Short mmCIF file of C-alpha atoms in Angstrom, two decimals:
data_model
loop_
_atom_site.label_atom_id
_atom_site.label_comp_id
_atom_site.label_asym_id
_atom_site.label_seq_id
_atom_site.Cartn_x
_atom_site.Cartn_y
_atom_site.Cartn_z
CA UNK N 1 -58.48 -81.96 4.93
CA UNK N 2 -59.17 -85.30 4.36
CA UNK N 3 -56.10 -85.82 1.88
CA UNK N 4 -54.18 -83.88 3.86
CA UNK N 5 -54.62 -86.47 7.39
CA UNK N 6 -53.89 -89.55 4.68
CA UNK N 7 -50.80 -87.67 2.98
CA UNK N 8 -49.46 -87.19 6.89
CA UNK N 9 -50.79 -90.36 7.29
CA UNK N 10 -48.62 -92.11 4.84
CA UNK N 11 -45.75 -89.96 5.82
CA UNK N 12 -45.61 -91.71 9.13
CA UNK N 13 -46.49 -95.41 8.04
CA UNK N 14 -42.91 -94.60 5.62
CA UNK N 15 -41.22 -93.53 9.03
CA UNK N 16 -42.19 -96.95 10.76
CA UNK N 17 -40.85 -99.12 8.22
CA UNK N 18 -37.71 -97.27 8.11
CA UNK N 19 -37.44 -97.48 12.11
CA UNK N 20 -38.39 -101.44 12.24
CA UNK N 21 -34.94 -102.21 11.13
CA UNK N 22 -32.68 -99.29 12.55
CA UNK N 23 -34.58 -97.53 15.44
CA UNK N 24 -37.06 -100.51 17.07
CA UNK N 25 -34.15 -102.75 18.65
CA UNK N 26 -30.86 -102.03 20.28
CA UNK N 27 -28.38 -104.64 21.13
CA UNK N 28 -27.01 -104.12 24.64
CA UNK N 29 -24.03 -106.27 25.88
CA UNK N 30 -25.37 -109.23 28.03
CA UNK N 31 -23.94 -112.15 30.50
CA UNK N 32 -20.93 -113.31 29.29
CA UNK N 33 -20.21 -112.44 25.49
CA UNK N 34 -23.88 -112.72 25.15
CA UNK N 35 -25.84 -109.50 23.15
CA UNK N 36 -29.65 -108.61 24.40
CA UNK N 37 -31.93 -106.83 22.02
CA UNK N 38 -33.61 -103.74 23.62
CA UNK N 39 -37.21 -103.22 22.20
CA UNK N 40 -37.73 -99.54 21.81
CA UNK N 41 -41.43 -99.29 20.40
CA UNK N 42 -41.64 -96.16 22.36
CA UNK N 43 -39.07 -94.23 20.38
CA UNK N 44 -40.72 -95.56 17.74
CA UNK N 45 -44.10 -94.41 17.76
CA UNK N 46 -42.39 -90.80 18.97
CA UNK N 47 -40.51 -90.55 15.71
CA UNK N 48 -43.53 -91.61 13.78
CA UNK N 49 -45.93 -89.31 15.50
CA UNK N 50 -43.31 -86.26 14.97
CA UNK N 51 -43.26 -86.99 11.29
CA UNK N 52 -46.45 -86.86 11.37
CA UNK N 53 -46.97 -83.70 12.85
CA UNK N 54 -44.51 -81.77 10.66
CA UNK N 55 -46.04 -83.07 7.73
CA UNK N 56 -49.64 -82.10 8.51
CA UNK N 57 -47.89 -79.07 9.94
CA UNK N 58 -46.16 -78.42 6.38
CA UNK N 59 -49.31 -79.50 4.37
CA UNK N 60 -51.52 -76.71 6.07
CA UNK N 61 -48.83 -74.26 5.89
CA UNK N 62 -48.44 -74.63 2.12
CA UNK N 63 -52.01 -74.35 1.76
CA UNK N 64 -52.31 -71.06 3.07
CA UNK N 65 -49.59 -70.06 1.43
CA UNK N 66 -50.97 -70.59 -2.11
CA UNK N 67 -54.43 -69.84 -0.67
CA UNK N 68 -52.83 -65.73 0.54
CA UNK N 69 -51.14 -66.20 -3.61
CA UNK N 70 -54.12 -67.03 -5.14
CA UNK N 71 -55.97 -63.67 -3.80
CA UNK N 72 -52.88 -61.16 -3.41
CA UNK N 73 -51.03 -61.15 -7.06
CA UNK N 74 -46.94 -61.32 -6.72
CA UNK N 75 -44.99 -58.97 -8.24
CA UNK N 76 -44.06 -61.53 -10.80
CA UNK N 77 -47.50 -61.58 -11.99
CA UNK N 78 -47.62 -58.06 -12.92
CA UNK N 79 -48.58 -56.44 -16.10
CA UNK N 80 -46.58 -53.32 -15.29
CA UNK N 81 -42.91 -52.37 -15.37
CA UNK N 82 -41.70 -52.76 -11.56
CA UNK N 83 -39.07 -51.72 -9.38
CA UNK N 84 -35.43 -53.19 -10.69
CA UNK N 85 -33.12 -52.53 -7.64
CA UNK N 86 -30.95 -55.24 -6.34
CA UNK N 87 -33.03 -57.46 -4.24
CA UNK N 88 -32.12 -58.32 -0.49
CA UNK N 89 -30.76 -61.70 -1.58
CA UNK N 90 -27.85 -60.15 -3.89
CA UNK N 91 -27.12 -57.70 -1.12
CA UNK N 92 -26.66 -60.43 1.63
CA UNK N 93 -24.61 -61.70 -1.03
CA UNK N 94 -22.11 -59.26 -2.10
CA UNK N 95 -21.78 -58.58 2.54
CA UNK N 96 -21.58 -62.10 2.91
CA UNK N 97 -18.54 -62.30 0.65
CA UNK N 98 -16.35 -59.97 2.25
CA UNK N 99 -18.14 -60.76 5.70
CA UNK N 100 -16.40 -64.23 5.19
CA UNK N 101 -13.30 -62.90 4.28
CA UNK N 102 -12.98 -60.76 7.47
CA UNK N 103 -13.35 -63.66 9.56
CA UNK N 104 -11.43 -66.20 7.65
CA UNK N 105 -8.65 -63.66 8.26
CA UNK N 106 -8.89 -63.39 11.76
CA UNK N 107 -9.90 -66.77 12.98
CA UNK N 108 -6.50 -67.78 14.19
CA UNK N 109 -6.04 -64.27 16.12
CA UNK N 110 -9.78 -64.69 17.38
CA UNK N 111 -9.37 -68.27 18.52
CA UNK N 112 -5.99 -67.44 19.99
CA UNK N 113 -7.25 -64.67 22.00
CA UNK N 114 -10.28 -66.40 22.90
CA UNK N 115 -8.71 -69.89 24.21
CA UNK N 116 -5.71 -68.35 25.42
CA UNK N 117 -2.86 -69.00 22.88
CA UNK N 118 -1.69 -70.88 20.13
CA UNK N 119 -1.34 -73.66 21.02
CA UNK N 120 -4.92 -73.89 22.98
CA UNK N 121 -6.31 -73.03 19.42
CA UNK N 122 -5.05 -75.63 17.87
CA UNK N 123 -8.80 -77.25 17.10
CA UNK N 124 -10.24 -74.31 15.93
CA UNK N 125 -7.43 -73.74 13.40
CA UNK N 126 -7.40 -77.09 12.30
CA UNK N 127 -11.35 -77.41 11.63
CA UNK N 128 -10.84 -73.66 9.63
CA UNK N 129 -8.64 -75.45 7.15
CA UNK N 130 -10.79 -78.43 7.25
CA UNK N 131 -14.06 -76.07 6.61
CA UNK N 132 -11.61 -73.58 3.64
CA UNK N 133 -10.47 -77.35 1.91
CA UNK N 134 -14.56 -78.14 1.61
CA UNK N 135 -14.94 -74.58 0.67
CA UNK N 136 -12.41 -74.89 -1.99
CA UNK N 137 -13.44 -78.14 -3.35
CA UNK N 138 -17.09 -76.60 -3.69
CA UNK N 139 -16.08 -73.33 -5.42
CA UNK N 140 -13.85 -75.79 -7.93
CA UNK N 141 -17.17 -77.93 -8.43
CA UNK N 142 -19.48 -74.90 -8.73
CA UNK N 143 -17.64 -74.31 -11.74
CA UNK N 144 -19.02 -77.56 -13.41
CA UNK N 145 -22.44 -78.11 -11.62
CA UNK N 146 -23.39 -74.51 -10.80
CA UNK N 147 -22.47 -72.36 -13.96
CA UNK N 148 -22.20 -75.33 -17.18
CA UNK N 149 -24.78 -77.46 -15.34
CA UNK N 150 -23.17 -80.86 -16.30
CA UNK N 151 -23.70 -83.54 -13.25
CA UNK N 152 -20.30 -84.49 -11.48
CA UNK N 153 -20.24 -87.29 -8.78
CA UNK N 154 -16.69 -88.24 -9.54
CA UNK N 155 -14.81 -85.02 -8.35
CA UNK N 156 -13.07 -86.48 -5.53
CA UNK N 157 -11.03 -88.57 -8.50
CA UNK N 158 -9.26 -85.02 -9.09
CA UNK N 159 -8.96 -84.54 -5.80
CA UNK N 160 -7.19 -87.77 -5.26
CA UNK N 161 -5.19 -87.31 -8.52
CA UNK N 162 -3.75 -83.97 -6.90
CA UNK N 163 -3.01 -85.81 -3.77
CA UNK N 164 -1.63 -88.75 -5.05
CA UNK N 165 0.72 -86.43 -7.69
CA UNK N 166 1.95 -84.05 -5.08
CA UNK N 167 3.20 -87.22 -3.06
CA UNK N 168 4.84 -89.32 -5.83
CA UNK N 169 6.68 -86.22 -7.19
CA UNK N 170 7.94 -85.06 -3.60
CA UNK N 171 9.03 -88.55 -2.27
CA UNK N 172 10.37 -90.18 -5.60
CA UNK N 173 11.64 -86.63 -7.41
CA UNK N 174 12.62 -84.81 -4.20
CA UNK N 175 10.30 -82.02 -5.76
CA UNK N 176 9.23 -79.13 -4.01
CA UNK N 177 5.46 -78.10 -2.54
CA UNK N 178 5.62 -75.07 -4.56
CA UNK N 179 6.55 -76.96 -7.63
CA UNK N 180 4.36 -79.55 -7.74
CA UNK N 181 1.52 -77.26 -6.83
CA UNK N 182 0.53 -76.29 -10.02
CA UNK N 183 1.92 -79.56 -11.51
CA UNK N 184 -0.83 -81.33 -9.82
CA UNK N 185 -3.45 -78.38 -10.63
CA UNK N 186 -2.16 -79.33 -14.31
CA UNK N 187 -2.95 -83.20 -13.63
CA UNK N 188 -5.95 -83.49 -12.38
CA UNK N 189 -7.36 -80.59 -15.18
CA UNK N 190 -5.71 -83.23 -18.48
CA UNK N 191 -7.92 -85.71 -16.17
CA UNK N 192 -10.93 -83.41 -16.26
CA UNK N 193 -10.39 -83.55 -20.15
CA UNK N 194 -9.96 -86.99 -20.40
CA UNK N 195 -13.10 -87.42 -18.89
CA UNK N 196 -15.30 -84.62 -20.20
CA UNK N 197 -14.22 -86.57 -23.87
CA UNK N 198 -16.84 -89.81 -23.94
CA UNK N 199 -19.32 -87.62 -22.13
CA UNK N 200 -19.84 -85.28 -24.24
CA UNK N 201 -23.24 -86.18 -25.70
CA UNK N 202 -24.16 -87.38 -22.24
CA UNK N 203 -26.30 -85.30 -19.86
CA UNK N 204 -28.87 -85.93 -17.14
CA UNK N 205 -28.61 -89.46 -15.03
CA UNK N 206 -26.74 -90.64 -17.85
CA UNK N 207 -24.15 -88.17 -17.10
CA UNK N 208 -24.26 -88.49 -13.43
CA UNK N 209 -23.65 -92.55 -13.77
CA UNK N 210 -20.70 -92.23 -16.17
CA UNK N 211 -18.83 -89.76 -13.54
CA UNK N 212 -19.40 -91.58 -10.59
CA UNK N 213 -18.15 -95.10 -12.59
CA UNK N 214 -14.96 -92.79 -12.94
CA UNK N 215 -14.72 -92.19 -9.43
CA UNK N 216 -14.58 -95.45 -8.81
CA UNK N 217 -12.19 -96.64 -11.76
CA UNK N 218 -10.05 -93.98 -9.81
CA UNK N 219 -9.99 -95.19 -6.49
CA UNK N 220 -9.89 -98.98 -7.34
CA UNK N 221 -6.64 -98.05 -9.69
CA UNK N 222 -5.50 -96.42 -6.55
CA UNK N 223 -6.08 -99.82 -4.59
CA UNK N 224 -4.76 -102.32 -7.15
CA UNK N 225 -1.56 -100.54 -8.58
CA UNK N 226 0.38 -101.00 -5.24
CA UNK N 227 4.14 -100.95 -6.88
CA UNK N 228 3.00 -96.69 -8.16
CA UNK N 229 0.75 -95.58 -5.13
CA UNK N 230 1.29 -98.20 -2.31
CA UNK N 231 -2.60 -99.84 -2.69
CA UNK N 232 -4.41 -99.86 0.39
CA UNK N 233 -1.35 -99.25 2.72
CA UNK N 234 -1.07 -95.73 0.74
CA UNK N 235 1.83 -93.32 0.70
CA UNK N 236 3.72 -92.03 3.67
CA UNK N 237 6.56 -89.46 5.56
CA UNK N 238 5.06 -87.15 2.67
CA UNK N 239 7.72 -84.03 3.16
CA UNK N 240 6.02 -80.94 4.60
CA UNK N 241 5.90 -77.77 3.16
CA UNK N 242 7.92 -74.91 3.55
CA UNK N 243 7.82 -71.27 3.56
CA UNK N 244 9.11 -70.48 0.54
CA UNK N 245 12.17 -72.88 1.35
CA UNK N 246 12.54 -71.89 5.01
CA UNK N 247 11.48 -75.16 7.11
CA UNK N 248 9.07 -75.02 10.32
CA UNK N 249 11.93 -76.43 12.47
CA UNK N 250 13.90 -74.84 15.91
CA UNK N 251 17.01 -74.87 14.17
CA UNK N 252 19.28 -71.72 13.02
CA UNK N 253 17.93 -72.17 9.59
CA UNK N 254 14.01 -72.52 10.54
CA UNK N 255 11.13 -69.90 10.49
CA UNK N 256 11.19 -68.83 13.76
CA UNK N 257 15.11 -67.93 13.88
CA UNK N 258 15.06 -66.53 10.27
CA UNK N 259 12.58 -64.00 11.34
CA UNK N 260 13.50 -63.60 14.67
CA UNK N 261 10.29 -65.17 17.28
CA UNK N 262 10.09 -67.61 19.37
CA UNK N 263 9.46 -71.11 18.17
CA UNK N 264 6.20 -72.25 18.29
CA UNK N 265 5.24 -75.83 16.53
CA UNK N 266 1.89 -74.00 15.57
CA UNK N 267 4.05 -72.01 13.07
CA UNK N 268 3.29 -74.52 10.82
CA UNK N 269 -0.47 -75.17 10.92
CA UNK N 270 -1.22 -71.10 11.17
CA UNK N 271 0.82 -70.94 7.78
CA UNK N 272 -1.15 -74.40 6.43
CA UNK N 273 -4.38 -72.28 7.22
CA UNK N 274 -3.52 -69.05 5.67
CA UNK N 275 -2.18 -71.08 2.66
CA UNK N 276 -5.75 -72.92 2.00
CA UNK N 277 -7.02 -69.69 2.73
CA UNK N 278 -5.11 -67.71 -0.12
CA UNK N 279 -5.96 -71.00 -2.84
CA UNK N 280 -9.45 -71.04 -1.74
CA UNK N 281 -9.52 -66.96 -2.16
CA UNK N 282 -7.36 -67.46 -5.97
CA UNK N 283 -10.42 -69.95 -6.77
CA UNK N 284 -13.15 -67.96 -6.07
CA UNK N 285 -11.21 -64.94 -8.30
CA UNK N 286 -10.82 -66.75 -10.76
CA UNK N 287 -14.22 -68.38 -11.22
CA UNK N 288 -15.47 -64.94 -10.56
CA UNK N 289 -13.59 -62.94 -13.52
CA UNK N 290 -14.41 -66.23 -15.82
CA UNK N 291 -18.20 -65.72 -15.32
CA UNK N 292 -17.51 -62.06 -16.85
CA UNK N 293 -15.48 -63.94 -20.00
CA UNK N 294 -17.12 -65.26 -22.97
CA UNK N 295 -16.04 -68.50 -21.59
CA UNK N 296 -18.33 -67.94 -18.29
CA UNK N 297 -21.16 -66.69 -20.21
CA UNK N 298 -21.05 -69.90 -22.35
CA UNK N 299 -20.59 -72.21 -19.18
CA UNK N 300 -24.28 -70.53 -18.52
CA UNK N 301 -25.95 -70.31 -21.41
CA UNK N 302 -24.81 -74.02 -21.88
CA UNK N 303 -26.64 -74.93 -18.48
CA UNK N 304 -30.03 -73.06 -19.38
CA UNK N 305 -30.07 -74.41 -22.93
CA UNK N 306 -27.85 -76.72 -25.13
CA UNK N 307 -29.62 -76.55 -28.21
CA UNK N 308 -29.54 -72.51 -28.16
CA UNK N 309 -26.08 -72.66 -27.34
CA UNK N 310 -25.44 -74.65 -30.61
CA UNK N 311 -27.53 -72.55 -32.61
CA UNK N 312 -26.01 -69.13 -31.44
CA UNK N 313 -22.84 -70.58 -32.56
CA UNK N 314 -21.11 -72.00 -29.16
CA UNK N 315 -18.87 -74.61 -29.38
CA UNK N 316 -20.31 -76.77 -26.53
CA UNK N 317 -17.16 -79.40 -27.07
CA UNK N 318 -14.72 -76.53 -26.16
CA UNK N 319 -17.37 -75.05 -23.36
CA UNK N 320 -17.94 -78.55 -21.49
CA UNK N 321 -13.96 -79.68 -21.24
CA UNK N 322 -13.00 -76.18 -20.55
CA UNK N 323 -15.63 -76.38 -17.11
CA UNK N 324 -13.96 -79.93 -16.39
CA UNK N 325 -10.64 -79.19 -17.09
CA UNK N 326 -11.04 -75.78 -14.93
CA UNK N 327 -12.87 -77.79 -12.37
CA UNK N 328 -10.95 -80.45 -11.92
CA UNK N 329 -7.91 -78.53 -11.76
CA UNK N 330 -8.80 -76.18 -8.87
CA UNK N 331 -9.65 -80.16 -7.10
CA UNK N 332 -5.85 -81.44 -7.97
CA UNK N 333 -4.52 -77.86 -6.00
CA UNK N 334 -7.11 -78.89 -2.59
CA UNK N 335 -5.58 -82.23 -3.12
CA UNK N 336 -2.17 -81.68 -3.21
CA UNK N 337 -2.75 -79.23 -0.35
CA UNK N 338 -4.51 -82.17 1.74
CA UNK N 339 -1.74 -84.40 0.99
CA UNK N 340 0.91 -81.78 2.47
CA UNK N 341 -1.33 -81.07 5.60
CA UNK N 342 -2.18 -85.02 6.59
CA UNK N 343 1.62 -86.46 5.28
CA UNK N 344 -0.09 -89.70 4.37
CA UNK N 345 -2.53 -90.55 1.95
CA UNK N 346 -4.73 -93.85 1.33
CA UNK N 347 -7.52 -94.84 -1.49
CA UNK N 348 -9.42 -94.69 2.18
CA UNK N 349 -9.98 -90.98 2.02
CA UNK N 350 -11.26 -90.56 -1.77
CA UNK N 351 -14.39 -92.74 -1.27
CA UNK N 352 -17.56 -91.68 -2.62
CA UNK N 353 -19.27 -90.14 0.45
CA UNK N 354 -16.26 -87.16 -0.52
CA UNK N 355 -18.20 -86.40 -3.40
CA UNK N 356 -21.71 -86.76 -2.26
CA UNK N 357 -20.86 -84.40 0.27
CA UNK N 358 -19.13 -81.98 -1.90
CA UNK N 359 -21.97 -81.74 -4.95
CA UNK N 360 -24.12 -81.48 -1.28
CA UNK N 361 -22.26 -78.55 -0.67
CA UNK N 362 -22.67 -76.71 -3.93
CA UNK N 363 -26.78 -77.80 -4.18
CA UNK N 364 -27.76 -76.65 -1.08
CA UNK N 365 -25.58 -73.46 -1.09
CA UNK N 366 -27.64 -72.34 -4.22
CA UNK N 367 -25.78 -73.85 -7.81
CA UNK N 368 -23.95 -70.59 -9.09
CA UNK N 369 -23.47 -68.78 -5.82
CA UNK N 370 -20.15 -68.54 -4.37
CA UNK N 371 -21.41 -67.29 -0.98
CA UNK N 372 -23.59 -69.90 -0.84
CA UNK N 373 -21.23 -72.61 -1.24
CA UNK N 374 -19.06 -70.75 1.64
CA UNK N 375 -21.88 -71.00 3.76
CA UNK N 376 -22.84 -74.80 3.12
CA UNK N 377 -19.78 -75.45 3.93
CA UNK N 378 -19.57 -74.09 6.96
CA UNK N 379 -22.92 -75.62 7.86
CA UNK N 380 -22.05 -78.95 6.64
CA UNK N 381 -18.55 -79.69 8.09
CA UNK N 382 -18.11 -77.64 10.69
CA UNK N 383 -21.77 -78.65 12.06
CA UNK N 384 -21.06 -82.02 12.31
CA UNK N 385 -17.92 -81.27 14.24
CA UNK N 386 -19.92 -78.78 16.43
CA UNK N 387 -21.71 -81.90 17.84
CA UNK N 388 -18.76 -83.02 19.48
CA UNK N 389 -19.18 -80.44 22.29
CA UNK N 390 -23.03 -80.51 22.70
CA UNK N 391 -22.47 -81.82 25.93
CA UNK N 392 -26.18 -81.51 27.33
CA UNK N 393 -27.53 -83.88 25.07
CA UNK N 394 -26.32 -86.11 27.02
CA UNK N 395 -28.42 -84.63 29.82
CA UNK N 396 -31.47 -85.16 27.60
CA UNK N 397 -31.12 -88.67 26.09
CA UNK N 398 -28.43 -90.35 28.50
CA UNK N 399 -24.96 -90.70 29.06
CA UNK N 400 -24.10 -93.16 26.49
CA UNK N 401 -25.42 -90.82 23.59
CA UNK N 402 -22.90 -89.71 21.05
CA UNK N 403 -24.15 -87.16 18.98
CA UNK N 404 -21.18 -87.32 16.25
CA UNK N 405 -22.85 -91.02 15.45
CA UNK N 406 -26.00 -89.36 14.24
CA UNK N 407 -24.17 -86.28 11.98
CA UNK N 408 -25.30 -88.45 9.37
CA UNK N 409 -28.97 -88.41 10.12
CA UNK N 410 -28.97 -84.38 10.99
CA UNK N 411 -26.93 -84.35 7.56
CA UNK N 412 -29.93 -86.21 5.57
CA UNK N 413 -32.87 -84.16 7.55
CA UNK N 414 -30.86 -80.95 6.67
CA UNK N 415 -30.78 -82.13 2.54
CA UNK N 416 -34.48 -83.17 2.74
CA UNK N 417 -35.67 -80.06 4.61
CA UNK N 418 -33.55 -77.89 2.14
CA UNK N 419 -35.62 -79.41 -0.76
CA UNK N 420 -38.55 -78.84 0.54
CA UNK N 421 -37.97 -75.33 1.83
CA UNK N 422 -35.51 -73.88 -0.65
CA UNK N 423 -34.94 -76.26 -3.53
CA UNK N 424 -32.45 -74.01 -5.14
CA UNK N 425 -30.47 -73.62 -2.14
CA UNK N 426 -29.55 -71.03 0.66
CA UNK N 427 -28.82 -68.03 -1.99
CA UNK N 428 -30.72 -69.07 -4.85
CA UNK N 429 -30.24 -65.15 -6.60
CA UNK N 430 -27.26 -63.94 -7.46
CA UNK N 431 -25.90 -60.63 -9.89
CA UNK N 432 -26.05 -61.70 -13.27
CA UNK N 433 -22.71 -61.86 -14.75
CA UNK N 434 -23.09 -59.33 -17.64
CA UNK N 435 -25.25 -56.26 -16.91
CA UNK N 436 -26.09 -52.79 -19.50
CA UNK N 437 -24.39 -50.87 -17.06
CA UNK N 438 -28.31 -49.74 -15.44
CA UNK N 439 -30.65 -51.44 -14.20
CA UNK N 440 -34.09 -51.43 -16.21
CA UNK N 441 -37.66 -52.44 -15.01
CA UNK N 442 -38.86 -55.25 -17.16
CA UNK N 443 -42.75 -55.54 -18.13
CA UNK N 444 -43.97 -59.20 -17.27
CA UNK N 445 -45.61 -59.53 -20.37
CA UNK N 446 -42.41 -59.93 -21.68
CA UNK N 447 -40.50 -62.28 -18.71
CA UNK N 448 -42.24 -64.39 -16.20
CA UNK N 449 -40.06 -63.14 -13.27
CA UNK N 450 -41.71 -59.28 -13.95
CA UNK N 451 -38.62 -57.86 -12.74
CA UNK N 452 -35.01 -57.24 -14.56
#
């Protein structure tokens, strides 16, 4: 008990230092252009107090835990063949999957009906294609960090590269949406190859610093080569897209005469959803039928165990620039679809906090599950927005508090308490991707888990 009191103990003495400097004062406007500082020692010794509470909290928790293990063996420590049948964790799954397809289909209907029209839904439909763009961009990543298991804190380089392409080729070219679709798809994937080259015999934090140096060579070239992509000022009047050549305009030639409705400007943003919705759909396909490939089953075996890949034959050369070609590819399609949605684009919105937030995304969803990912990303973007209409906190800590300013901080204690709780995420099971066809109970003197 003892070094449980000075672990909690230490726990809190960390939160004091960090609160000196961030929590402790507040500067308050004063007499004339003056600024007061605002001791808040109270808030401090709350905060500290709290973490130490949860920690001692956690500590004893924990202790039981392995205490109730220790006496009660786990079916993973069995000598005997046990039951094999999917687990609740691949059920929730395979219903979460089409769960979230049910109501990705009907949000715009359900927000319409529940706010009163179209137009009244307007928020809700724009933070769906916000949340299916995230959910995209993590189903594209899961392909390199979840199933090859090769570090990536550069992706939002392919997801500027597909932005940037789709808005040089439509305002220099006069090209099409649908044209330079795939063209930027095809873009950002020879920039997933060019990159997966010099890392190659990388792996680990080395890997992880050489990725994020190329998110950065990315946006800086963005910054500095102002005659090709405008520098800081960025591109804009980007040309919208089109349904299948038919224009969201009120004239005889628009969408809403050609098929006959009333025109309504939120034409275009229901179609903008339902189009993110149909890529993000076409990404989690494909990833899905790859896993089943030899190609899918190499991306795996490659993230359990290099050296047996190479001695069962793989060519891990061809099986890591395949996952960042594939990757980065499905990245270039979200951006080129975020460049047609926003109509301007700056180096501003491809910083690295895009791709912290995205590998976020795929970690604490579970690495490998596509539900998962769904789900963080829900949780992590549309939370933050969620704050925005908490209204009684201001009830509870005043009426200057702003609880979008501290998105960050829930973001961070979300991470931390993932770690701790579930370090490999919300769905951390999943189907494997190649099964005999019946499911067999496996002895665990032959596999540590005790079940197959």
């Amino acid at each position: 008990m003892a070094g449980i009191l000075r672990d909690a103990a230490l726990y809190a003495l960390v939160t004091f230092g960090l609160c000196v400097p961030i929590i402790a004062y507040r500067t308050d406007p004063g007499p004339g252009t003056e600024l007061v500082l605002v001791p808040r020692w109270g808030l401090v010794a709350a905060l500290c107090a709290a973490i130490f509470v949860a920690r001692l909290v956690q500590r004893l928790v924990l202790l039981r835990r392995d205490a109730r293990r220790a006496l009660t063996p786990s079916p993973s420590q069995a000598t005997e063949a046990v039951h094999g049948e999917p687990d609740a964790g691949q059920k929730t799954s395979k219903v979460g999957l089409y769960l979230f397809i049910g109501i990705a289909l009907t949000l715009p209907m359900i927000a319409a009906a529940a706010t009163g029209g179209l137009s009244s839904a307007r928020y809700w439909i724009d933070l769906g294609i916000l949340i299916l763009t995230y959910v995209m961009l993590g189903w594209g990543l899961n392909i390199v960090v979840g199933l090859a298991g090769l570090l990536d804190l550069g992706y939002v380089a392919f997801y500027a590269v597909g932005a940037y392409s789709y808005a040089l080729l439509s305002t220099t070219f006069g090209l099409s949406f649908w044209v330079c679709l795939p063209l930027a798809g095809l873009f950002a994937g020879l920039w997933g190859m060019i990159l997966g080259f010099p890392v190659l015999r990388l792996r680990g934090d080395y890997l992880a610093i050489v990725t994020l140096a190329f998110g950065e060579i990315i946006r800086l070239v963005l910054i500095n080569w102002t005659d090709v992509t405008g520098g800081g000022a960025g591109i804009s009047s980007i040309p919208r897209a089109t349904f299948f050549g038919i224009p969201f305009t009120a004239g005889d030639d628009g969408f809403a005469a050609t098929f006959g409705i009333p025109y309504d400007s939120m034409h275009r943003l229901v179609f903008l959803y339902y189009l993110i919705l149909g890529l993000a759909l076409i990404t989690n396909f494909v990833t899905l039928r790859l896993r089943r490939l030899p190609i899918g089953r190499a991306w795996e075996a490659l993230r359990e165990d290099e050296i047996a890949c190479r001695s069962l034959g793989i060519d891990t050369t061809a099986t890591k620039l395949t996952a960042f070609a594939l990757g980065a590819a499905f990245g270039g399609v979200a951006g080129s679809f975020f460049a047609v949605r926003q109509g301007f684009i700056s180096p501003e919105s491809f910083n690295f906090l895009e791709s912290a937030i995205i590998l976020a995304i795929v970690v604490l969803g579970g690495m490998g599950s596509q539900v998962g990912v769904a789900i963080a990303a829900v949780a992590m973007v549309g939370g933050p927005e969620m704050l925005r209409n908490l209204g009684f906190l201001k009830a509870v800590f005043g009426e200057g508090f702003d609880p979008s300013e501290y998105r960050l901080l829930l973001f961070g204690l979300a991470m931390v308490a993932m770690m701790v709780w579930r370090p490999r995420g919300l769905i951390s099971e999943r189907m494997p991707s190649v099964s005999l066809g019946e499911r067999r109970a496996v002895s665990g003197a032959h596999v540590s888990e005790g079940h197959g």
